[in-house]
Structure formats: structure tokens, C-alpha cells
Amino acid sequence: MSEVKEEDISVDRTKMTVSETDVAIEITDMNKWFGDFHVLKDINLKVMKGERIVIAGPSGSGKSTLIRCINRLEEHQQGQIIVDGIELTSDLKRIDEVRREVGMVFQHFNLFPHLTIMENCTLAPMWVRGIPKAEAEETAMHYLERVKIPEQAHKYPGQLSGGQQQRVAIARSLCMNPNIMLFDEPTSALDPEMIKEVLEVMVNLAETGMTMLCVTHEMGFARQVANRVIFMDQGQIIEQNDPEQFFDNPQHERTKLFLSQILH
Amino acid sequence: MSNKVAYVRTEMAPDMPPPVTQTGVVGWMRKNLFSDIPNTLMTLVALAFLVWTVPTLFNFLIGNAVFIAEDGTPCRAPGAGACWAYVADRFDFYIYGFYPDSEYWRPNVVFIVAALLITHLLWPDLPYKGLSAIAFFIGLPILAIILLNGGSFGLPQVTTEKWGGLMVTLIIASVGIVVSLPLGVVLALGRRSQMPFVKYVSIAFIELWRAVPLITVLFMASVMLPLFLPEGTSIDKILRALVGVALFQTAYMAEVVRGGLQALPKGQYEASHALGLNYFKSMYLIILPQALKHVIPGIVNSFIALFKDTSLVSIVGLFDLLGTVQATTSAVEWKAPHQATTGYLFAAAIFWVFCFGMSRYSMYMERRLDTGHKE
């Protein structure tokens, strides 16, 4: 398990403020099944605006499924999920509303290979928000500069390295101007050298006050950036705490075992 | 380098040209024709085959062929080759069928307009594609009906019984192609729909049409269909064939497109949904452009098969290109040993030109659309 050392990336935590009153996501008594398999059990989670939450856990623990429920890539069968004040039901209009406000970054980037980097970034703003092309391109350039690859704008995804593609994927999400960002193992498919460049972009994003939910195995990132770490196993939240307590003083046996296996 | 384990390179090795035996004509021949004994043997066998066939073919097609003649007499001479004069004499019939000579300009205008519009649509970098698409998909059919059928604007009517030859082949093939691709896409999407009604209607349509031979479809359309219609109503013979061919082809096209949809990684669907694109936008902008690109070879394969299958309409009494060629093989004044052969060679050559054209264009598009940069 690769881990970014504390001194590798500079983090300015002063700009990361958590709202006391504004709720970004509220999940109440949520359950989900895949066929007969009870994949998420009794999930309760309240995320305030500006929180950076890292979700950790062994594979198959349901952590990806949990964040995929938040933008309805997966449907939950019981309980309530309210995102940005909108309750997720089978109402397609509300689903689209939520998806406009929630950005998502995938393990395998999922850039659109038939479009240039610029087109990848401007497509959703133009077709979903109805923003004129020139304005969308300006916004796209702004975010491509922020992820430090403006010079790749007119290339195709296939011509970029994995780390560059993932940074484009982040920029593409940001172009929709989301209030919440979901990261589903964003560095798991990357070479060690590229992990750092992606994490830097994510730290940078956290410093802007973005509400972030990250499923990741990067414990260095969790320790430095997160304000809360959630540990999941067998579809349930086993333990959650602030990073210092979580790493230095884990309570549940399963958490201790997990941490002993990934931290050396 | 010595046998010591530790080694440090002091200077980088320069790039050097490859050995002479690897480049130029000699290199190419060594590599491709004489690389080893089996390859050399194959080269020699292929050479022998060419020496054996090429002169014979040349003599038949050109050397001993009859190009200009009043009737079949020169073609009947011993040793005469292909009777091209016969094809030239019946050329108009092969192209227009029984269409009256005085009205040839009408199909000609339709052909030329269609050719110009197709060229404009298929040439990637030209502007105003939208305009020519509207002209092609809406204007051209109207123009074709007015001009070809006549009966209005002072044009004498030419009933579809008189249509024939390459004209009919092209009409059936282009209507089949133009109708089957969009309908096929709709059915392919329908078959993958989560709505049971849409899904099962699509499956039923596809499986019904795919499981029936085209000849049966055409036969049913021309013989059975009238039985179900109220007495006195008649649907034009060529229209029936058009509908039959188009629906038949749609079912095939749907399955080709579905293959492309299934080949796309799930992540593409998820990414477009996560960005807030609804079903239709994500299909139009993300999924279909990629899926259709993947199945260009399959789509063009279907088009080529359709183009050749149009000759089956002769079963319901329509004269397509092959039908007209066949009809003239019994022309007495051109009676000659190679009369029929020459006619069929001509038909084959026409079919080949169109099909090869489609094939080359599809390869060009594949290369052009390849942005995947796969290793």
C-alpha cells in the first residue's frame, strides 16, 4: 500500500473550514441490496459543508457503493438520502438536479476517448447547464490551469498519462461548478509517481473549502487533509473519528487489524 | 563490458541506420517474398499462377474482345472474347430499365443531385453539413418521387413498372441504407431499455425479421400483403419491396449496433450520468459516437450485403441491374457464346465498384475517427 509521506505535500489546513449549520449530505437508516446480497446496512451519515471525509475499508466493504448512492449511480432500497436539500427518489428530475451539484472522479478516469480534453471539460456545462461555448471553454481553461495541464487541452485522453488523465477528470467535474465532490479510489489505478500529482490537486481542492468524500487507501492524505475518517466493513460503518484519533487510537478490533495491515 | 557486476554507462549509444538488407526494394523483397523456404515457394507458386491466368484473362477481356459491332456476328467468330459491343448496345436498358428514352434526364438529375449531396455529406471537412443533410433526407426523396414518377408539374407519368436496371438497384439500396441505420439504432437502444414494453417489442421485431429469409419477406410483401388489404387498394410493387428490404435490414442493423453498445465500458455510461447528462444526451453525445465507431466494419458489411441482396427483388418481378442483364441474355440478334458471360461480368463490375467504394470509405473513416491511440 503506497503512502504519501507527511512532508511530501504541503497542506494549509487553515483554509479548510467546516460549516456549523449547513448540511451537505444527510443519509438516514439507509439500506441497499444487490439482489439478495445486503451490501449496505443501516447507514447513517451527516456531512456538513466543507467537510473532507475519507472512507477506508477492505475491498467489498461497500465503500464505493456508498458514495455511488450519493449521486444515484446506485439505487438504495430503504432509508433516506438528502443531498444539498434534495431527497433522492426515483424522480429523474431530482436525480439530474443532484448530479448537477455533485462531481465524481472514478478509479479508471472514464474520460470520453472520442473527445479532446477541452471537449471533455466543456461538454456537460454546455449541454447540461446551457453555458455558451466560449464561456465554457474559458472555465475549462481555468480549471485545466489549476490542475496544471492547460497545454494538453487539444489532445485526446489516449495521448495522456494516467496521472494527467485523472487530473483532467477532476477538472472536468469542477467545470460543472459542483458543491460536493466524490472520489472513488482516484489513485488506485496509478503508478506511484503519478499518485502524488493527483493528490496535490486534491489537496489544492480541499484548500478551496470543497466538500469532499474520498474512498481511498492513501492514509497519508487521510491524515493530512481529512477532518473525519470513516472505516467500513461488511457494508457497515464500523468506526469514525478525526484522523489523529483514528490512526493513533483505533477502538474497534477490525479497525486495528486493518490499520496494522496497511501501515508499516 | 567486463564480467564485473557493477557497471556504469559513460556515454549514451548513438542512433544508427539499419543494415542495408533491411531497407529499400531489396530489403522489402527479402522480408516479404523470400524470407524463408516456405515463403519463397509460395512466391514462386503465386508467380506461376499469375503467368497462367493473366494472359488468358487479358485476351478474353481485351485482346480478343469485340468492342464495336452492329450485331452479334463478330462475337460469334471463333476465338472471339468478351462481347462488349452487346453491353454497349443494351447499356441504357441496364441503367434505366424500361424508362422512356425521352425522360432519361429525370433519373439523371436525381442521380446527380444525390451524388453531389452524398459527396458533400461524406467529405468530412466541408461546412454546412446540416443543410445538405436536410436536403438529402427530406428534399431528395421528394424530388425523386416528383421527377421519377412524374404525373405532376407537367411531367408525363412513368409508372414504377417501367423502372429498372441500376436505377432500381440504387433506389432500393439507398432507401434500405438510409432507413435501416437510424431505425436500427433506435431498436438497439430499445432492446437494452429497462422498460419491459419497449424492450420486448424491440426483441420481438428484431427476432422476427432476422429469422426470415429476405426472399420470403419479399414474397410475402408482394403476394400475401394484398390479401390482407381491402379490395381495390393496391400498394405499389416497388414500394412493397422497399418497405420489406428496409425493415429486414433494420433488424440486422439493430444487432450490429447493439454489439457496439455492449463493447463500451460501463464507466462511460457512469461518467456521463455523473456529469448530469440525461439518457438522450448521453446516448447522443457519449455512447453512440463511440459505439457506432466501433462497429463501422459491421455496419458497412451490412450495407454491402444489402446492396447485393437487392438483386433478390427479381423474385417479385422487379428488374434490378442483374434482372435487366439477365433479361437481355436471350436477345437473338446478339446470340454469341460469351453473350451471357459478358453481361454478367458487366453486372459484377458495377456491383464491385459500388461495394468496393463503400468498403474503402469505411476504412478511411475508421482511420480518421481513431482517437483512441491504442498501442
CSV table of N, CA and C in Angstrom, one decimal, chain A residues 94-189:
chain,number,residue,atom,x,y,z
A,94,ARG,N,-35.1,15.1,-10.0
A,94,ARG,CA,-34.3,15.3,-8.8
A,94,ARG,C,-33.0,14.7,-9.0
A,95,ILE,N,-32.9,13.5,-9.6
A,95,ILE,CA,-31.6,12.8,-9.8
A,95,ILE,C,-30.7,13.7,-10.6
A,96,ASP,N,-31.3,14.3,-11.7
A,96,ASP,CA,-30.5,15.2,-12.5
A,96,ASP,C,-30.0,16.4,-11.8
A,97,GLU,N,-30.9,16.9,-10.9
A,97,GLU,CA,-30.6,18.1,-10.1
A,97,GLU,C,-29.4,17.8,-9.2
A,98,VAL,N,-29.5,16.6,-8.6
A,98,VAL,CA,-28.4,16.2,-7.6
A,98,VAL,C,-27.1,16.1,-8.4
A,99,ARG,N,-27.2,15.4,-9.6
A,99,ARG,CA,-26.0,15.1,-10.3
A,99,ARG,C,-25.3,16.4,-10.8
A,100,ARG,N,-26.1,17.4,-11.1
A,100,ARG,CA,-25.5,18.7,-11.5
A,100,ARG,C,-24.7,19.3,-10.4
A,101,GLU,N,-25.0,19.0,-9.1
A,101,GLU,CA,-24.3,19.6,-8.0
A,101,GLU,C,-23.2,18.8,-7.4
A,102,VAL,N,-23.2,17.5,-7.8
A,102,VAL,CA,-22.2,16.6,-7.3
A,102,VAL,C,-21.3,16.1,-8.3
A,103,GLY,N,-20.0,16.4,-8.2
A,103,GLY,CA,-19.0,15.9,-9.1
A,103,GLY,C,-18.5,14.5,-8.7
A,104,MET,N,-18.0,13.7,-9.7
A,104,MET,CA,-17.5,12.4,-9.3
A,104,MET,C,-16.2,12.1,-10.1
A,105,VAL,N,-15.2,11.5,-9.4
A,105,VAL,CA,-14.0,11.1,-10.0
A,105,VAL,C,-13.8,9.6,-9.8
A,106,PHE,N,-13.5,8.9,-10.9
A,106,PHE,CA,-13.6,7.5,-10.9
A,106,PHE,C,-12.1,6.9,-10.8
A,107,GLN,N,-12.1,5.6,-10.4
A,107,GLN,CA,-10.8,5.0,-10.4
A,107,GLN,C,-10.1,4.9,-11.8
A,108,HIS,N,-11.0,4.6,-12.8
A,108,HIS,CA,-10.4,4.5,-14.1
A,108,HIS,C,-10.7,5.7,-15.0
A,109,PHE,N,-10.7,6.8,-14.4
A,109,PHE,CA,-10.9,8.2,-15.0
A,109,PHE,C,-12.1,8.4,-15.8
A,110,ASN,N,-12.4,7.4,-16.7
A,110,ASN,CA,-13.7,7.4,-17.5
A,110,ASN,C,-13.8,8.7,-18.3
A,111,LEU,N,-12.6,9.2,-18.8
A,111,LEU,CA,-12.7,10.3,-19.8
A,111,LEU,C,-13.4,9.8,-21.1
A,112,PHE,N,-13.9,10.7,-21.9
A,112,PHE,CA,-14.5,10.3,-23.1
A,112,PHE,C,-13.4,10.2,-24.2
A,113,PRO,N,-13.1,9.1,-24.7
A,113,PRO,CA,-11.9,9.0,-25.6
A,113,PRO,C,-12.1,9.6,-26.9
A,114,HIS,N,-13.3,9.8,-27.4
A,114,HIS,CA,-13.6,10.3,-28.7
A,114,HIS,C,-13.6,11.9,-28.7
A,115,LEU,N,-13.4,12.5,-27.5
A,115,LEU,CA,-13.4,13.9,-27.4
A,115,LEU,C,-12.1,14.4,-26.9
A,116,THR,N,-11.7,15.6,-27.3
A,116,THR,CA,-10.4,16.2,-26.8
A,116,THR,C,-10.6,16.5,-25.3
A,117,ILE,N,-9.5,16.9,-24.7
A,117,ILE,CA,-9.5,17.2,-23.3
A,117,ILE,C,-10.5,18.4,-23.1
A,118,MET,N,-10.3,19.4,-24.0
A,118,MET,CA,-11.2,20.6,-23.9
A,118,MET,C,-12.7,20.2,-24.0
A,119,GLU,N,-13.0,19.3,-25.0
A,119,GLU,CA,-14.4,18.9,-25.2
A,119,GLU,C,-14.9,18.1,-24.0
A,120,ASN,N,-14.0,17.3,-23.5
A,120,ASN,CA,-14.4,16.6,-22.2
A,120,ASN,C,-14.9,17.5,-21.2
A,121,CYS,N,-14.2,18.7,-21.1
A,121,CYS,CA,-14.4,19.6,-20.0
A,121,CYS,C,-15.6,20.5,-20.3
A,122,THR,N,-15.9,20.8,-21.6
A,122,THR,CA,-17.0,21.8,-21.9
A,122,THR,C,-18.3,21.1,-22.2
A,123,LEU,N,-18.3,19.8,-22.4
A,123,LEU,CA,-19.5,19.1,-22.8
A,123,LEU,C,-20.6,19.2,-21.9
A,124,ALA,N,-20.4,18.9,-20.6
A,124,ALA,CA,-21.5,18.9,-19.6
A,124,ALA,C,-22.0,20.4,-19.3
A,125,PRO,N,-21.0,21.3,-19.1
A,125,PRO,CA,-21.5,22.7,-18.9
A,125,PRO,C,-22.4,23.2,-20.1
A,126,MET,N,-22.0,22.8,-21.3
A,126,MET,CA,-22.7,23.3,-22.5
A,126,MET,C,-24.1,22.6,-22.6
A,127,TRP,N,-24.1,21.3,-22.4
A,127,TRP,CA,-25.3,20.5,-22.7
A,127,TRP,C,-26.2,20.4,-21.5
A,128,VAL,N,-25.7,20.5,-20.3
A,128,VAL,CA,-26.5,20.4,-19.1
A,128,VAL,C,-26.9,21.7,-18.5
A,129,ARG,N,-25.9,22.6,-18.5
A,129,ARG,CA,-26.2,23.9,-17.9
A,129,ARG,C,-26.5,25.0,-19.0
A,130,GLY,N,-26.3,24.7,-20.3
A,130,GLY,CA,-26.6,25.6,-21.3
A,130,GLY,C,-25.7,26.8,-21.4
A,131,ILE,N,-24.5,26.6,-20.9
A,131,ILE,CA,-23.5,27.7,-21.0
A,131,ILE,C,-22.9,27.9,-22.4
A,132,PRO,N,-22.8,29.1,-22.9
A,132,PRO,CA,-22.3,29.3,-24.3
A,132,PRO,C,-20.8,28.7,-24.4
A,133,LYS,N,-20.5,28.3,-25.6
A,133,LYS,CA,-19.2,27.6,-25.8
A,133,LYS,C,-18.0,28.4,-25.3
A,134,ALA,N,-18.0,29.7,-25.7
A,134,ALA,CA,-16.8,30.5,-25.4
A,134,ALA,C,-16.6,30.5,-23.8
A,135,GLU,N,-17.7,30.7,-23.1
A,135,GLU,CA,-17.6,30.8,-21.7
A,135,GLU,C,-17.2,29.5,-21.1
A,136,ALA,N,-17.8,28.4,-21.6
A,136,ALA,CA,-17.4,27.1,-21.1
A,136,ALA,C,-16.0,26.8,-21.3
A,137,GLU,N,-15.4,27.2,-22.5
A,137,GLU,CA,-14.0,27.0,-22.7
A,137,GLU,C,-13.1,27.8,-21.8
A,138,GLU,N,-13.6,29.0,-21.5
A,138,GLU,CA,-12.8,29.8,-20.6
A,138,GLU,C,-12.7,29.2,-19.2
A,139,THR,N,-13.9,28.7,-18.7
A,139,THR,CA,-14.0,28.0,-17.4
A,139,THR,C,-13.1,26.7,-17.5
A,140,ALA,N,-13.2,26.0,-18.6
A,140,ALA,CA,-12.4,24.8,-18.7
A,140,ALA,C,-10.9,25.1,-18.6
A,141,MET,N,-10.4,26.2,-19.3
A,141,MET,CA,-9.0,26.5,-19.3
A,141,MET,C,-8.6,26.9,-17.9
A,142,HIS,N,-9.5,27.6,-17.2
A,142,HIS,CA,-9.2,28.0,-15.8
A,142,HIS,C,-8.9,26.7,-14.9
A,143,TYR,N,-9.8,25.7,-15.1
A,143,TYR,CA,-9.6,24.5,-14.2
A,143,TYR,C,-8.4,23.7,-14.7
A,144,LEU,N,-8.2,23.7,-16.1
A,144,LEU,CA,-7.1,22.9,-16.6
A,144,LEU,C,-5.8,23.5,-16.1
A,145,GLU,N,-5.8,24.9,-15.9
A,145,GLU,CA,-4.6,25.5,-15.4
A,145,GLU,C,-4.4,25.1,-13.9
A,146,ARG,N,-5.6,25.0,-13.2
A,146,ARG,CA,-5.5,24.7,-11.8
A,146,ARG,C,-5.0,23.3,-11.6
A,147,VAL,N,-5.3,22.4,-12.5
A,147,VAL,CA,-4.7,21.0,-12.4
A,147,VAL,C,-3.4,20.9,-13.2
A,148,LYS,N,-2.9,22.0,-13.6
A,148,LYS,CA,-1.6,22.2,-14.2
A,148,LYS,C,-1.4,21.4,-15.6
A,149,ILE,N,-2.4,21.3,-16.4
A,149,ILE,CA,-2.2,20.8,-17.7
A,149,ILE,C,-2.9,21.6,-18.8
A,150,PRO,N,-2.8,22.9,-18.8
A,150,PRO,CA,-3.5,23.7,-19.9
A,150,PRO,C,-3.0,23.3,-21.2
A,151,GLU,N,-1.7,22.9,-21.3
A,151,GLU,CA,-1.1,22.7,-22.6
A,151,GLU,C,-1.6,21.4,-23.3
A,152,GLN,N,-2.4,20.6,-22.6
A,152,GLN,CA,-2.9,19.3,-23.2
A,152,GLN,C,-4.3,19.5,-23.7
A,153,ALA,N,-4.8,20.7,-23.7
A,153,ALA,CA,-6.2,20.9,-23.9
A,153,ALA,C,-6.7,20.4,-25.2
A,154,HIS,N,-5.8,20.4,-26.3
A,154,HIS,CA,-6.3,19.9,-27.6
A,154,HIS,C,-5.9,18.5,-27.9
A,155,LYS,N,-5.4,17.8,-26.9
A,155,LYS,CA,-5.0,16.4,-27.2
A,155,LYS,C,-6.2,15.5,-26.8
A,156,TYR,N,-6.1,14.2,-27.2
A,156,TYR,CA,-7.1,13.3,-26.8
A,156,TYR,C,-6.7,12.5,-25.5
A,157,PRO,N,-7.6,12.0,-24.7
A,157,PRO,CA,-7.3,11.3,-23.5
A,157,PRO,C,-6.2,10.2,-23.7
A,158,GLY,N,-6.3,9.5,-24.8
A,158,GLY,CA,-5.4,8.4,-25.1
A,158,GLY,C,-4.0,8.8,-25.2
A,159,GLN,N,-3.7,10.1,-25.4
A,159,GLN,CA,-2.4,10.6,-25.5
A,159,GLN,C,-1.7,11.1,-24.2
A,160,LEU,N,-2.5,11.0,-23.1
A,160,LEU,CA,-2.1,11.5,-21.8
A,160,LEU,C,-1.7,10.3,-20.9
A,161,SER,N,-0.8,10.6,-19.9
A,161,SER,CA,-0.5,9.6,-18.9
A,161,SER,C,-1.7,9.4,-18.0
A,162,GLY,N,-1.6,8.4,-17.2
A,162,GLY,CA,-2.7,8.1,-16.2
A,162,GLY,C,-2.9,9.3,-15.3
A,163,GLY,N,-1.8,9.8,-14.7
A,163,GLY,CA,-2.0,10.9,-13.8
A,163,GLY,C,-2.6,12.1,-14.4
A,164,GLN,N,-2.1,12.4,-15.6
A,164,GLN,CA,-2.7,13.5,-16.4
A,164,GLN,C,-4.2,13.3,-16.6
A,165,GLN,N,-4.5,12.1,-17.0
A,165,GLN,CA,-6.0,11.8,-17.3
A,165,GLN,C,-6.8,12.0,-16.1
A,166,GLN,N,-6.3,11.6,-14.9
A,166,GLN,CA,-7.1,11.7,-13.7
A,166,GLN,C,-7.2,13.2,-13.3
A,167,ARG,N,-6.2,14.0,-13.6
A,167,ARG,CA,-6.3,15.4,-13.3
A,167,ARG,C,-7.3,16.1,-14.2
A,168,VAL,N,-7.3,15.6,-15.5
A,168,VAL,CA,-8.4,16.1,-16.4
A,168,VAL,C,-9.8,15.7,-15.9
A,169,ALA,N,-9.9,14.5,-15.4
A,169,ALA,CA,-11.2,14.1,-14.9
A,169,ALA,C,-11.6,15.0,-13.7
A,170,ILE,N,-10.7,15.4,-12.9
A,170,ILE,CA,-11.0,16.3,-11.8
A,170,ILE,C,-11.5,17.6,-12.3
A,171,ALA,N,-10.7,18.1,-13.3
A,171,ALA,CA,-11.1,19.4,-13.9
A,171,ALA,C,-12.4,19.3,-14.6
A,172,ARG,N,-12.7,18.2,-15.3
A,172,ARG,CA,-14.0,18.0,-15.9
A,172,ARG,C,-15.1,18.2,-14.9
A,173,SER,N,-15.0,17.5,-13.8
A,173,SER,CA,-16.0,17.6,-12.8
A,173,SER,C,-16.2,19.0,-12.2
A,174,LEU,N,-15.0,19.7,-12.0
A,174,LEU,CA,-15.1,21.0,-11.5
A,174,LEU,C,-15.7,22.0,-12.4
A,175,CYS,N,-15.6,21.8,-13.7
A,175,CYS,CA,-16.2,22.7,-14.7
A,175,CYS,C,-17.7,22.8,-14.5
A,176,MET,N,-18.3,21.8,-13.9
A,176,MET,CA,-19.8,21.9,-13.6
A,176,MET,C,-20.1,22.7,-12.4
A,177,ASN,N,-19.0,23.2,-11.7
A,177,ASN,CA,-19.1,24.0,-10.5
A,177,ASN,C,-19.9,23.3,-9.4
A,178,PRO,N,-19.5,22.1,-9.0
A,178,PRO,CA,-20.2,21.3,-8.1
A,178,PRO,C,-20.0,21.8,-6.6
A,179,ASN,N,-21.0,21.5,-5.8
A,179,ASN,CA,-20.8,21.8,-4.3
A,179,ASN,C,-20.2,20.7,-3.6
A,180,ILE,N,-20.3,19.5,-4.1
A,180,ILE,CA,-19.7,18.3,-3.4
A,180,ILE,C,-18.9,17.5,-4.5
A,181,MET,N,-17.8,17.0,-4.0
A,181,MET,CA,-17.0,16.1,-4.9
A,181,MET,C,-16.9,14.8,-4.3
A,182,LEU,N,-17.1,13.7,-5.1
A,182,LEU,CA,-16.9,12.3,-4.7
A,182,LEU,C,-15.7,11.8,-5.4
A,183,PHE,N,-14.9,11.1,-4.7
A,183,PHE,CA,-13.7,10.5,-5.3
A,183,PHE,C,-13.8,9.0,-5.0
A,184,ASP,N,-13.8,8.2,-6.0
A,184,ASP,CA,-13.9,6.7,-5.9
A,184,ASP,C,-12.5,6.1,-6.2
A,185,GLU,N,-11.7,5.9,-5.2
A,185,GLU,CA,-10.4,5.4,-5.4
A,185,GLU,C,-9.6,6.1,-6.5
A,186,PRO,N,-9.4,7.4,-6.4
A,186,PRO,CA,-8.9,8.1,-7.6
A,186,PRO,C,-7.4,7.8,-7.9
A,187,THR,N,-6.7,7.2,-7.0
A,187,THR,CA,-5.3,7.0,-7.3
A,187,THR,C,-4.9,5.5,-7.4
A,188,SER,N,-6.0,4.6,-7.3
A,188,SER,CA,-5.7,3.2,-7.2
A,188,SER,C,-5.2,2.6,-8.5
A,189,ALA,N,-5.5,3.3,-9.6
A,189,ALA,CA,-5.0,2.7,-10.9
A,189,ALA,C,-3.7,3.4,-11.4
